[in-house]
PDB file of C-alpha atoms in Angstrom:
ATOM      1  CA  MET M  63       0.000   0.000   0.000  1.00 79.00           C
ATOM      2  CA  ASN M  64       1.597   3.266  -1.135  1.00 87.00           C
ATOM      3  CA  LEU M  65       1.493   6.623   0.693  1.00 89.00           C
ATOM      4  CA  PRO M  66      -1.436   8.146  -1.274  1.00 86.00           C
ATOM      5  CA  THR M  67      -3.583   5.106  -0.493  1.00 90.00           C
ATOM      6  CA  LYS M  68      -2.526   5.242   3.166  1.00 91.00           C
ATOM      7  CA  LEU M  69      -3.684   8.867   3.261  1.00 92.00           C
ATOM      8  CA  THR M  70      -7.039   7.781   1.843  1.00 91.00           C
ATOM      9  CA  VAL M  71      -7.320   5.095   4.533  1.00 93.00           C
ATOM     10  CA  LEU M  72      -6.386   7.723   7.131  1.00 94.00           C
ATOM     11  CA  ARG M  73      -9.282   9.860   5.911  1.00 94.00           C
ATOM     12  CA  ILE M  74     -11.669   6.950   6.477  1.00 94.00           C
ATOM     13  CA  VAL M  75     -10.214   6.349   9.954  1.00 95.00           C
ATOM     14  CA  LEU M  76     -10.645  10.036  10.829  1.00 95.00           C
ATOM     15  CA  ILE M  77     -14.383   9.965  10.065  1.00 95.00           C
ATOM     16  CA  PRO M  78     -15.496   8.179  13.287  1.00 95.00           C
ATOM     17  CA  VAL M  79     -13.009  10.335  15.223  1.00 96.00           C
ATOM     18  CA  PHE M  80     -14.642  13.450  13.779  1.00 94.00           C
ATOM     19  CA  VAL M  81     -18.157  12.211  14.593  1.00 94.00           C
ATOM     20  CA  ALA M  82     -17.160  11.275  18.153  1.00 94.00           C
ATOM     21  CA  LEU M  83     -15.597  14.688  18.746  1.00 92.00           C
ATOM     22  CA  TYR M  84     -18.729  16.380  17.424  1.00 90.00           C
ATOM     23  CA  PHE M  85     -21.107  14.627  19.812  1.00 89.00           C
ATOM     24  CA  VAL M  86     -18.968  14.006  22.927  1.00 89.00           C
ATOM     25  CA  LYS M  87     -19.356  16.966  25.278  1.00 84.00           C
ATOM     26  CA  PHE M  88     -16.202  18.769  26.339  1.00 83.00           C
ATOM     27  CA  PRO M  89     -15.012  22.395  25.993  1.00 80.00           C
ATOM     28  CA  PHE M  90     -14.767  23.377  22.305  1.00 78.00           C
ATOM     29  CA  ASN M  91     -15.492  19.870  21.069  1.00 83.00           C
ATOM     30  CA  GLY M  92     -16.895  21.463  17.876  1.00 79.00           C
ATOM     31  CA  ILE M  93     -13.562  23.188  17.233  1.00 83.00           C
ATOM     32  CA  ALA M  94     -11.731  19.888  17.719  1.00 89.00           C
ATOM     33  CA  ALA M  95     -14.196  18.203  15.363  1.00 88.00           C
ATOM     34  CA  VAL M  96     -13.709  20.805  12.647  1.00 86.00           C
ATOM     35  CA  ALA M  97      -9.913  20.519  13.043  1.00 91.00           C
ATOM     36  CA  VAL M  98     -10.139  16.787  12.345  1.00 94.00           C
ATOM     37  CA  PHE M  99     -12.548  17.490   9.461  1.00 91.00           C
ATOM     38  CA  MET M 100     -10.068  19.967   7.939  1.00 90.00           C
ATOM     39  CA  ILE M 101      -7.227  17.447   8.247  1.00 94.00           C
ATOM     40  CA  ALA M 102      -9.415  14.859   6.503  1.00 92.00           C
ATOM     41  CA  CYS M 103     -10.243  17.379   3.757  1.00 89.00           C
ATOM     42  CA  PHE M 104      -6.533  18.114   3.300  1.00 91.00           C
ATOM     43  CA  THR M 105      -5.752  14.403   2.857  1.00 90.00           C
ATOM     44  CA  ASP M 106      -8.315  14.412   0.027  1.00 84.00           C
ATOM     45  CA  PHE M 107      -6.213  16.972  -1.834  1.00 84.00           C
ATOM     46  CA  LEU M 108      -2.878  15.472  -0.820  1.00 89.00           C
ATOM     47  CA  ASP M 109      -3.495  11.834  -1.745  1.00 86.00           C
ATOM     48  CA  GLY M 110      -4.604  12.703  -5.273  1.00 81.00           C
ATOM     49  CA  HIS M 111      -1.757  15.170  -5.753  1.00 82.00           C
ATOM     50  CA  LEU M 112       0.890  12.681  -4.619  1.00 86.00           C
ATOM     51  CA  ALA M 113      -0.625   9.799  -6.590  1.00 83.00           C
ATOM     52  CA  ARG M 114      -0.414  11.821  -9.812  1.00 82.00           C
ATOM     53  CA  LYS M 115       2.973  13.379  -9.042  1.00 86.00           C
ATOM     54  CA  TRP M 116       4.632  10.076  -8.149  1.00 86.00           C
ATOM     55  CA  ASN M 117       2.650   8.048 -10.690  1.00 86.00           C
ATOM     56  CA  GLN M 118       1.214   5.902  -7.909  1.00 84.00           C
ATOM     57  CA  VAL M 119      -2.407   5.748  -9.026  1.00 82.00           C
ATOM     58  CA  THR M 120      -3.659   2.302  -8.044  1.00 82.00           C
ATOM     59  CA  THR M 121      -6.915   0.385  -8.469  1.00 79.00           C
ATOM     60  CA  LEU M 122      -7.319   0.228  -4.682  1.00 81.00           C
ATOM     61  CA  GLY M 123      -6.775   3.980  -4.432  1.00 80.00           C
ATOM     62  CA  LYS M 124      -9.316   4.703  -7.166  1.00 78.00           C
ATOM     63  CA  PHE M 125     -11.806   2.478  -5.320  1.00 80.00           C
ATOM     64  CA  LEU M 126     -11.248   3.885  -1.814  1.00 85.00           C
ATOM     65  CA  ASP M 127     -10.867   7.605  -2.623  1.00 84.00           C
ATOM     66  CA  PRO M 128     -14.456   8.363  -3.721  1.00 81.00           C
ATOM     67  CA  ILE M 129     -15.820   6.201  -0.898  1.00 86.00           C
ATOM     68  CA  ALA M 130     -13.766   8.163   1.646  1.00 88.00           C
ATOM     69  CA  ASP M 131     -14.891  11.485   0.150  1.00 86.00           C
ATOM     70  CA  LYS M 132     -18.574  10.633   0.195  1.00 87.00           C
ATOM     71  CA  LEU M 133     -18.479   9.148   3.702  1.00 91.00           C
ATOM     72  CA  LEU M 134     -16.718  12.233   5.043  1.00 91.00           C
ATOM     73  CA  VAL M 135     -19.181  14.681   3.490  1.00 89.00           C
ATOM     74  CA  MET M 136     -22.228  12.588   4.390  1.00 91.00           C
ATOM     75  CA  CYS M 137     -21.193  12.256   8.047  1.00 93.00           C
ATOM     76  CA  ALA M 138     -20.402  15.972   8.298  1.00 92.00           C
ATOM     77  CA  MET M 139     -23.771  16.908   6.796  1.00 92.00           C
ATOM     78  CA  VAL M 140     -25.625  14.527   9.128  1.00 92.00           C
ATOM     79  CA  CYS M 141     -23.848  16.174  12.076  1.00 91.00           C
ATOM     80  CA  VAL M 142     -24.896  19.609  10.819  1.00 91.00           C
ATOM     81  CA  VAL M 143     -28.512  18.469  10.345  1.00 91.00           C
ATOM     82  CA  MET M 144     -28.511  17.117  13.915  1.00 89.00           C
ATOM     83  CA  ASN M 145     -27.125  20.417  15.217  1.00 81.00           C
ATOM     84  CA  GLY M 146     -30.267  21.106  17.219  1.00 78.00           C
ATOM     85  CA  THR M 147     -29.569  24.828  17.631  1.00 80.00           C
ATOM     86  CA  VAL M 148     -30.975  26.320  14.415  1.00 84.00           C
ATOM     87  CA  GLY M 149     -34.715  25.685  14.721  1.00 84.00           C
ATOM     88  CA  GLU M 150     -37.051  23.321  12.909  1.00 89.00           C
ATOM     89  CA  THR M 151     -37.245  25.278   9.642  1.00 92.00           C
ATOM     90  CA  PHE M 152     -33.490  25.432   9.066  1.00 92.00           C
ATOM     91  CA  THR M 153     -33.116  21.826  10.232  1.00 92.00           C
ATOM     92  CA  LEU M 154     -35.659  20.772   7.591  1.00 93.00           C
ATOM     93  CA  ILE M 155     -33.906  22.784   4.878  1.00 94.00           C
ATOM     94  CA  LEU M 156     -30.520  21.335   5.862  1.00 93.00           C
ATOM     95  CA  ALA M 157     -32.030  17.834   5.700  1.00 93.00           C
ATOM     96  CA  ILE M 158     -33.293  18.582   2.181  1.00 94.00           C
ATOM     97  CA  TYR M 159     -29.812  19.806   1.203  1.00 92.00           C
ATOM     98  CA  LEU M 160     -28.388  16.566   2.583  1.00 92.00           C
ATOM     99  CA  MET M 161     -30.788  14.508   0.466  1.00 93.00           C
ATOM    100  CA  VAL M 162     -30.127  16.574  -2.677  1.00 92.00           C
ATOM    101  CA  ILE M 163     -26.335  16.493  -2.379  1.00 91.00           C
ATOM    102  CA  GLU M 164     -26.108  12.829  -1.409  1.00 90.00           C
ATOM    103  CA  SER M 165     -28.594  11.829  -4.128  1.00 91.00           C
ATOM    104  CA  ARG M 166     -26.415  13.687  -6.604  1.00 90.00           C
ATOM    105  CA  GLU M 167     -23.320  11.843  -5.370  1.00 87.00           C
ATOM    106  CA  LEU M 168     -25.057   8.473  -5.652  1.00 88.00           C
ATOM    107  CA  ALA M 169     -26.391   9.244  -9.138  1.00 87.00           C
ATOM    108  CA  ILE M 170     -23.013  10.442 -10.433  1.00 85.00           C
ATOM    109  CA  SER M 171     -21.227   7.433  -8.892  1.00 82.00           C
ATOM    110  CA  CYS M 172     -23.612   5.076 -10.694  1.00 84.00           C
ATOM    111  CA  PHE M 173     -23.256   7.100 -13.882  1.00 82.00           C
ATOM    112  CA  ARG M 174     -19.452   6.942 -13.661  1.00 78.00           C
ATOM    113  CA  THR M 175     -19.618   3.171 -13.154  1.00 80.00           C
ATOM    114  CA  ILE M 176     -21.752   2.693 -16.274  1.00 82.00           C
ATOM    115  CA  ALA M 177     -19.515   5.073 -18.241  1.00 79.00           C
ATOM    116  CA  ALA M 178     -16.357   3.235 -17.129  1.00 74.00           C
ATOM    117  CA  ALA M 179     -17.874  -0.096 -18.156  1.00 77.00           C
ATOM    118  CA  LYS M 180     -18.348   1.386 -21.637  1.00 76.00           C
ATOM    119  CA  GLY M 181     -14.802   2.709 -21.754  1.00 74.00           C
ATOM    120  CA  THR M 182     -15.652   6.337 -21.003  1.00 70.00           C
ATOM    121  CA  ILE M 183     -13.712   8.100 -18.245  1.00 66.00           C
ATOM    122  CA  MET M 184     -15.628  11.019 -16.742  1.00 69.00           C
ATOM    123  CA  GLN M 185     -13.284  13.710 -15.487  1.00 68.00           C
ATOM    124  CA  ALA M 186     -14.374  16.187 -12.838  1.00 69.00           C
ATOM    125  CA  ASP M 187     -15.413  19.462 -14.472  1.00 77.00           C
ATOM    126  CA  LYS M 188     -15.359  23.026 -13.138  1.00 87.00           C
ATOM    127  CA  TRP M 189     -18.924  22.731 -11.805  1.00 87.00           C
ATOM    128  CA  GLY M 190     -18.132  19.581  -9.844  1.00 84.00           C
ATOM    129  CA  LYS M 191     -14.905  21.044  -8.482  1.00 83.00           C
ATOM    130  CA  SER M 192     -16.686  24.260  -7.506  1.00 90.00           C
ATOM    131  CA  LYS M 193     -19.386  22.237  -5.750  1.00 90.00           C
ATOM    132  CA  THR M 194     -16.827  20.251  -3.787  1.00 86.00           C
ATOM    133  CA  PHE M 195     -14.835  23.326  -2.738  1.00 88.00           C
ATOM    134  CA  THR M 196     -17.935  25.333  -1.718  1.00 93.00           C
ATOM    135  CA  GLN M 197     -19.384  22.348   0.123  1.00 92.00           C
ATOM    136  CA  MET M 198     -16.193  21.777   2.120  1.00 89.00           C
ATOM    137  CA  ILE M 199     -15.902  25.442   3.132  1.00 92.00           C
ATOM    138  CA  ALA M 200     -19.589  25.488   4.135  1.00 94.00           C
ATOM    139  CA  LEU M 201     -19.160  22.421   6.329  1.00 91.00           C
ATOM    140  CA  ILE M 202     -15.974  23.788   7.904  1.00 90.00           C
ATOM    141  CA  ILE M 203     -18.065  26.812   8.950  1.00 91.00           C
ATOM    142  CA  LEU M 204     -21.198  24.906   9.992  1.00 91.00           C
ATOM    143  CA  VAL M 205     -19.609  22.060  11.966  1.00 88.00           C
ATOM    144  CA  PRO M 206     -18.407  24.218  14.913  1.00 86.00           C
ATOM    145  CA  HIS M 207     -21.631  26.288  15.008  1.00 86.00           C
ATOM    146  CA  LYS M 208     -23.171  24.154  17.774  1.00 83.00           C
ATOM    147  CA  CYS M 209     -20.075  24.636  19.913  1.00 81.00           C
ATOM    148  CA  LEU M 210     -20.113  28.394  19.315  1.00 82.00           C
ATOM    149  CA  VAL M 211     -23.787  28.619  20.292  1.00 84.00           C
ATOM    150  CA  GLU M 212     -23.077  26.748  23.524  1.00 78.00           C
ATOM    151  CA  TYR M 213     -20.221  29.132  24.308  1.00 78.00           C
ATOM    152  CA  PHE M 214     -21.603  32.493  23.157  1.00 78.00           C
ATOM    153  CA  GLY M 215     -25.342  31.814  23.413  1.00 72.00           C
ATOM    154  CA  SER M 216     -27.957  31.314  20.705  1.00 66.00           C
ATOM    155  CA  ALA M 217     -29.213  34.901  20.601  1.00 61.00           C
ATOM    156  CA  THR M 218     -26.031  36.630  19.469  1.00 73.00           C
ATOM    157  CA  SER M 219     -25.407  38.294  16.134  1.00 86.00           C
ATOM    158  CA  PHE M 220     -22.010  36.576  15.889  1.00 87.00           C
ATOM    159  CA  THR M 221     -23.411  33.033  15.970  1.00 87.00           C
ATOM    160  CA  ASP M 222     -26.292  34.044  13.677  1.00 88.00           C
ATOM    161  CA  ILE M 223     -23.960  35.548  11.069  1.00 90.00           C
ATOM    162  CA  TRP M 224     -21.645  32.529  11.371  1.00 91.00           C
ATOM    163  CA  PHE M 225     -24.526  30.168  10.637  1.00 92.00           C
ATOM    164  CA  TYR M 226     -25.964  32.262   7.794  1.00 94.00           C
ATOM    165  CA  VAL M 227     -22.598  32.408   6.017  1.00 95.00           C
ATOM    166  CA  GLY M 228     -22.233  28.610   6.211  1.00 94.00           C
ATOM    167  CA  PHE M 229     -25.871  28.096   5.288  1.00 95.00           C
ATOM    168  CA  GLY M 230     -25.525  30.426   2.305  1.00 96.00           C
ATOM    169  CA  LEU M 231     -22.448  28.578   1.041  1.00 96.00           C
ATOM    170  CA  LEU M 232     -24.179  25.225   1.484  1.00 95.00           C
ATOM    171  CA  SER M 233     -27.138  26.602  -0.490  1.00 95.00           C
ATOM    172  CA  VAL M 234     -24.741  27.514  -3.303  1.00 96.00           C
ATOM    173  CA  ALA M 235     -23.212  24.020  -3.074  1.00 94.00           C
ATOM    174  CA  GLY M 236     -26.688  22.517  -3.429  1.00 93.00           C
ATOM    175  CA  VAL M 237     -27.329  24.513  -6.604  1.00 94.00           C
ATOM    176  CA  LEU M 238     -23.895  23.598  -7.966  1.00 94.00           C
ATOM    177  CA  ALA M 239     -24.592  19.934  -7.169  1.00 92.00           C
ATOM    178  CA  ILE M 240     -27.674  20.003  -9.407  1.00 93.00           C
ATOM    179  CA  ILE M 241     -25.940  21.985 -12.171  1.00 93.00           C
ATOM    180  CA  SER M 242     -22.876  19.722 -12.174  1.00 90.00           C
ATOM    181  CA  ALA M 243     -25.014  16.567 -12.251  1.00 89.00           C
ATOM    182  CA  CYS M 244     -27.010  17.863 -15.226  1.00 90.00           C
ATOM    183  CA  ASN M 245     -23.792  18.945 -16.940  1.00 88.00           C
ATOM    184  CA  TYR M 246     -22.154  15.516 -16.434  1.00 84.00           C
ATOM    185  CA  MET M 247     -25.142  13.692 -17.860  1.00 83.00           C
ATOM    186  CA  THR M 248     -25.672  16.102 -20.759  1.00 86.00           C
ATOM    187  CA  LYS M 249     -22.017  15.984 -21.830  1.00 82.00           C
ATOM    188  CA  ASN M 250     -21.947  12.181 -21.533  1.00 77.00           C
ATOM    189  CA  LYS M 251     -25.484  11.367 -22.665  1.00 78.00           C
ATOM    190  CA  ALA M 252     -24.097   8.737 -25.033  1.00 77.00           C
ATOM    191  CA  VAL M 253     -23.569   6.572 -21.946  1.00 75.00           C
ATOM    192  CA  PHE M 254     -27.347   6.107 -21.740  1.00 73.00           C
ATOM    193  CA  LYS M 255     -27.508   4.577 -25.224  1.00 76.00           C
ATOM    194  CA  ASP M 256     -27.748   0.815 -25.439  1.00 71.00           C
ATOM    195  CA  ASP M 257     -24.742  -0.880 -26.997  1.00 63.00           C
ATOM    196  CA  ASN M 258     -26.871  -2.576 -29.652  1.00 60.00           C
ATOM    197  CA  ASN M 259     -28.250   0.754 -30.958  1.00 54.00           C
TER     198      ASN M 259
END
């Protein structure tokens, strides 16, 4: 197992650590959770960079990397939905965002699998990359919100602005998720054609 793949495995290992830190009560547990989340996000960039730079792209790495990415984002979004400090309306909207983004990830993963079976390699485009970047920044902001509310109080402009910035970015990520999914499928619509046609 090469270093890039080990970094991918590390990202998977960090996921339960992140979730535990988010829910276990101790001073600034949300800050600790977001620190682990940021480290996991950095390994996402680093493993791919090193694999390409050192020509160490492996089948195992290609299998584990997207799984690690989707697990990390899904767990972070579930934590944000279970925040419990933003009211029922925002909790419902966040849950809808979770369903939209994760449905998009599942659909694109299936689409990539079909495309690969037909010899078509789908590269990430600017919409997909923008979605991923915006989504990660939004979650980095939203994950510690619960901790900040517990420390500063729920009725402060600081915690409100903090949440609205993260919520706004996650809203943008949701729109980009839909746009990127439509763009992937439109550009690669030949994948939907039966081989005997």
